[in-house]
XYZ file of N, CA and C in Angstrom:
333
model
N -151.600 -99.565 -47.644
C -151.593 -98.125 -47.289
C -152.492 -97.767 -46.036
N -153.660 -98.490 -46.023
C -154.508 -98.504 -44.940
C -154.186 -98.850 -43.554
N -153.328 -99.813 -43.682
C -152.443 -100.245 -42.289
C -151.804 -99.011 -41.926
N -150.837 -98.646 -42.684
C -150.016 -97.530 -42.217
C -150.680 -96.111 -41.744
N -151.790 -95.947 -42.035
C -152.790 -94.773 -41.880
C -153.381 -95.216 -40.296
N -153.646 -96.323 -40.069
C -154.137 -96.514 -38.780
C -153.005 -96.652 -37.627
N -151.861 -96.872 -38.218
C -150.511 -96.842 -37.095
C -150.558 -95.128 -36.811
N -150.292 -94.434 -37.992
C -150.196 -92.913 -37.701
C -151.377 -92.261 -36.774
N -152.679 -92.815 -37.211
C -153.487 -92.145 -36.333
C -153.916 -92.515 -35.070
N -153.150 -93.084 -34.402
C -152.955 -93.406 -33.139
C -152.453 -92.145 -32.137
N -153.116 -91.912 -31.243
C -152.531 -90.675 -30.501
C -151.868 -91.219 -29.214
N -150.509 -90.857 -29.361
C -149.859 -91.391 -28.061
C -149.890 -90.555 -27.109
N -150.499 -91.004 -25.693
C -150.507 -90.042 -24.506
C -149.114 -89.963 -23.725
N -149.154 -89.207 -23.127
C -147.966 -88.729 -21.961
C -148.212 -89.562 -21.015
N -147.200 -90.686 -20.610
C -147.642 -91.597 -19.524
C -147.368 -90.648 -18.126
N -146.969 -89.806 -18.077
C -146.865 -89.042 -16.858
C -147.547 -87.736 -16.660
N -148.807 -87.758 -17.420
C -149.616 -86.582 -17.507
C -150.310 -86.786 -16.359
N -150.734 -87.905 -15.806
C -151.349 -88.215 -14.618
C -150.529 -87.684 -13.415
N -149.287 -87.853 -13.324
C -148.560 -87.330 -12.284
C -148.641 -85.718 -11.827
N -148.847 -85.057 -13.140
C -148.929 -83.873 -12.908
C -150.203 -83.307 -12.197
N -151.433 -84.101 -12.452
C -152.720 -83.900 -11.631
C -152.592 -84.177 -10.502
N -151.867 -85.300 -10.051
C -151.720 -85.813 -8.734
C -150.820 -84.755 -7.905
N -149.960 -83.983 -8.458
C -149.145 -82.855 -7.917
C -150.083 -81.714 -7.591
N -150.920 -81.450 -8.249
C -151.756 -80.098 -8.202
C -152.810 -80.630 -7.024
N -153.265 -81.832 -6.908
C -154.330 -82.384 -6.063
C -153.576 -82.161 -4.499
N -152.219 -82.589 -4.468
C -151.471 -82.545 -3.400
C -151.326 -81.152 -3.044
N -151.228 -80.185 -3.693
C -150.899 -78.851 -3.340
C -152.184 -78.346 -2.697
N -153.097 -78.415 -3.351
C -154.545 -78.059 -2.802
C -154.770 -78.713 -1.447
N -154.595 -80.081 -1.354
C -154.652 -80.699 0.095
C -153.782 -79.899 0.943
N -152.473 -79.691 0.656
C -151.804 -78.960 1.681
C -152.203 -77.633 1.970
N -152.435 -76.856 1.393
C -153.095 -75.641 1.539
C -154.368 -75.429 2.409
N -155.299 -76.683 2.209
C -156.409 -76.696 2.905
C -156.133 -77.222 4.476
N -154.914 -77.773 4.349
C -154.479 -78.311 5.818
C -154.031 -77.359 6.567
N -153.166 -76.366 5.791
C -152.575 -75.239 6.544
C -153.849 -74.216 7.103
N -154.759 -73.880 6.234
C -155.818 -73.265 6.749
C -156.862 -73.640 7.677
N -157.073 -74.978 7.759
C -157.575 -75.818 8.685
C -157.040 -75.513 10.274
N -155.688 -75.765 10.017
C -154.667 -75.437 11.392
C -154.918 -74.122 11.840
N -154.947 -72.964 11.070
C -155.052 -71.706 11.446
C -156.165 -71.522 11.923
N -157.235 -72.001 11.631
C -158.706 -71.894 11.901
C -158.944 -72.879 13.561
N -158.401 -73.872 13.193
C -158.590 -74.648 14.666
C -157.939 -74.297 15.893
N -157.203 -73.423 15.651
C -156.127 -72.670 16.966
C -157.196 -71.308 17.073
N -158.145 -70.922 16.418
C -158.732 -69.793 16.590
C -158.015 -68.390 16.427
N -156.888 -68.522 15.618
C -156.129 -67.300 15.535
C -155.901 -66.846 14.015
N -156.910 -66.511 13.351
C -156.891 -66.083 12.169
C -156.051 -64.814 11.965
N -155.792 -64.086 12.863
C -154.860 -62.951 13.077
C -153.716 -63.397 12.386
N -153.405 -64.574 12.284
C -151.997 -64.789 11.761
C -151.775 -64.766 10.071
N -153.166 -64.517 9.385
C -153.318 -64.635 8.232
C -153.496 -62.870 7.815
N -153.908 -62.155 8.939
C -154.258 -60.630 8.717
C -152.684 -60.018 8.735
N -152.434 -59.085 7.798
C -151.208 -58.468 7.730
C -151.182 -57.243 8.630
N -152.558 -56.900 9.247
C -152.456 -55.669 9.831
C -152.832 -55.812 11.313
N -153.079 -56.984 11.498
C -153.211 -57.475 13.013
C -152.028 -57.729 13.838
N -152.151 -57.505 15.175
C -151.122 -57.569 16.001
C -151.616 -58.783 16.955
N -150.501 -59.712 17.249
C -150.901 -60.807 18.105
C -149.532 -61.263 18.962
N -149.972 -61.521 20.359
C -148.996 -61.760 21.210
C -149.315 -63.509 21.806
N -148.168 -64.340 21.559
C -148.655 -65.667 21.993
C -147.585 -65.983 22.942
N -147.842 -66.769 24.103
C -146.866 -67.116 25.294
C -147.010 -68.941 25.065
N -145.698 -69.307 24.773
C -145.661 -70.714 24.869
C -144.861 -71.219 25.979
N -145.155 -72.264 26.710
C -144.817 -72.860 27.900
C -144.772 -71.714 29.008
N -145.751 -71.137 29.509
C -145.902 -69.921 30.326
C -145.330 -70.624 31.739
N -144.639 -69.926 32.499
C -144.009 -70.448 33.858
C -143.222 -71.288 33.911
N -142.508 -71.808 32.464
C -141.583 -72.872 32.483
C -140.318 -72.174 32.298
N -138.996 -72.857 32.464
C -137.758 -72.111 32.214
C -137.644 -71.919 30.752
N -138.243 -72.616 29.733
C -138.050 -72.547 28.419
C -139.223 -71.684 27.661
N -139.819 -70.869 28.418
C -141.021 -70.063 28.008
C -140.453 -69.011 26.914
N -141.158 -68.857 25.953
C -141.232 -67.943 24.730
C -142.402 -67.156 24.656
N -142.118 -65.973 24.157
C -143.078 -64.820 23.828
C -142.955 -64.540 22.448
N -144.043 -64.620 21.688
C -144.125 -64.367 20.175
C -144.769 -63.245 19.933
N -144.130 -62.205 19.426
C -145.106 -60.988 19.041
C -144.999 -60.738 17.742
N -146.360 -60.621 17.150
C -146.549 -60.213 15.687
C -147.159 -59.070 15.635
N -146.303 -57.977 15.066
C -146.875 -56.738 15.067
C -146.988 -56.411 13.326
N -148.079 -56.465 12.710
C -147.913 -56.102 11.376
C -147.482 -57.676 10.685
N -146.372 -57.382 9.899
C -145.713 -58.286 9.287
C -144.548 -58.921 9.742
N -143.911 -58.099 10.861
C -142.739 -58.541 11.525
C -143.307 -59.762 12.623
N -142.379 -60.594 12.812
C -142.724 -61.544 13.938
C -141.358 -61.666 14.735
N -141.422 -61.539 16.033
C -140.332 -61.429 17.039
C -140.615 -62.431 18.101
N -139.364 -63.279 18.266
C -139.691 -64.311 19.098
C -138.702 -63.857 20.353
N -139.112 -64.062 21.607
C -138.351 -63.438 22.805
C -138.223 -64.888 23.760
N -137.111 -65.566 23.768
C -136.663 -66.435 24.837
C -136.454 -66.068 26.315
N -137.195 -66.292 27.220
C -137.063 -65.923 28.535
C -135.667 -66.526 29.096
N -134.977 -65.925 29.997
C -133.518 -66.467 30.557
C -134.001 -66.042 32.241
N -132.823 -66.743 32.824
C -132.907 -66.538 34.037
C -132.136 -65.473 34.731
N -131.805 -64.744 33.863
C -131.028 -63.586 34.242
C -131.790 -62.613 34.888
N -131.256 -61.972 35.883
C -132.071 -60.750 36.730
C -131.554 -59.517 35.929
N -132.574 -58.367 35.914
C -132.372 -57.005 35.185
C -131.324 -56.404 36.338
N -130.600 -55.674 35.636
C -129.602 -55.268 36.190
C -129.246 -53.815 35.609
N -128.461 -52.854 36.249
C -128.006 -51.830 35.576
C -127.843 -50.725 36.891
N -127.759 -49.419 36.235
C -127.164 -48.277 37.252
C -128.635 -47.716 37.602
N -128.788 -47.120 38.835
C -129.960 -46.325 38.915
C -129.905 -45.653 40.305
N -130.782 -45.337 40.699
C -130.826 -44.626 42.123
C -132.010 -44.851 43.152
N -131.769 -44.995 44.317
C -133.112 -45.229 45.408
C -134.037 -44.163 45.130
N -135.311 -44.625 45.005
C -136.314 -43.658 45.104
C -137.230 -43.684 46.179
N -137.163 -44.866 47.037
C -137.809 -45.121 48.460
C -137.968 -46.390 48.954
N -138.841 -46.541 49.926
C -139.045 -47.813 50.453
C -140.151 -48.192 50.293
N -140.427 -49.957 49.986
C -141.949 -50.342 50.357
C -142.090 -51.155 51.544
N -143.021 -51.216 52.131
C -143.322 -52.000 53.469
C -144.527 -52.662 53.099
N -144.496 -54.038 53.668
C -145.678 -54.960 53.639
C -146.239 -54.872 54.969
N -147.504 -54.636 55.163
C -148.233 -54.426 56.501
C -148.637 -56.030 56.938
N -149.045 -56.174 58.057
C -149.554 -57.407 58.471
C -150.936 -57.779 57.684
N -151.556 -56.673 57.144
C -152.723 -57.098 56.329
C -152.360 -57.341 54.927
N -151.161 -57.563 54.375
C -150.808 -57.827 53.151
C -150.853 -56.934 51.994
N -150.936 -55.526 52.622
C -151.061 -54.205 51.915
C -149.592 -53.915 51.733
N -149.024 -53.331 50.589
C -147.855 -52.764 50.343
C -148.000 -51.420 49.977
N -147.165 -50.643 51.028
C -147.225 -49.150 51.063
C -145.951 -48.706 50.561
N -145.732 -47.778 49.540
C -144.486 -47.103 49.168
C -144.439 -45.853 49.888
N -143.192 -45.718 50.335
C -142.835 -44.291 50.701
C -141.704 -43.898 50.295
N -141.872 -42.734 49.529
C -140.704 -42.214 48.542
C -139.975 -41.152 49.435
N -138.774 -41.388 49.239
C -137.397 -40.564 49.877
C -137.637 -39.154 49.408
N -137.172 -38.391 50.357
C -137.398 -36.886 49.868
C -136.050 -36.549 49.218
N -135.922 -36.171 48.024
C -134.673 -35.755 47.395
C -134.095 -34.277 47.991
N -135.107 -33.509 48.734
C -134.648 -31.937 49.343
C -134.273 -32.551 50.738
N -132.881 -32.299 51.019
C -132.328 -32.452 52.690
C -133.399 -31.541 53.565
């Protein structure tokens, strides 16, 4: 009888209980890395839902991008080589002087 009682009193531990603790530690570590990344770039505005932010990636390059964050919405604008076009009317003439100054002379709309 005594032998049977000793066998029944043994507490069987779950062999996977340590894995759950490792997962929790990994999640805390990942969140800490993300926060460190945001702080290292000096842009904590990314975490603020009311802040506005504009970032230019690859300025002056053909693959330049402008990232605009307004509140909680984020827009990514890719720059292309297309020129602006459309319909319009001539408003005047601009002249560059020898000194480098630019002078705009509006056209008269009245004859």
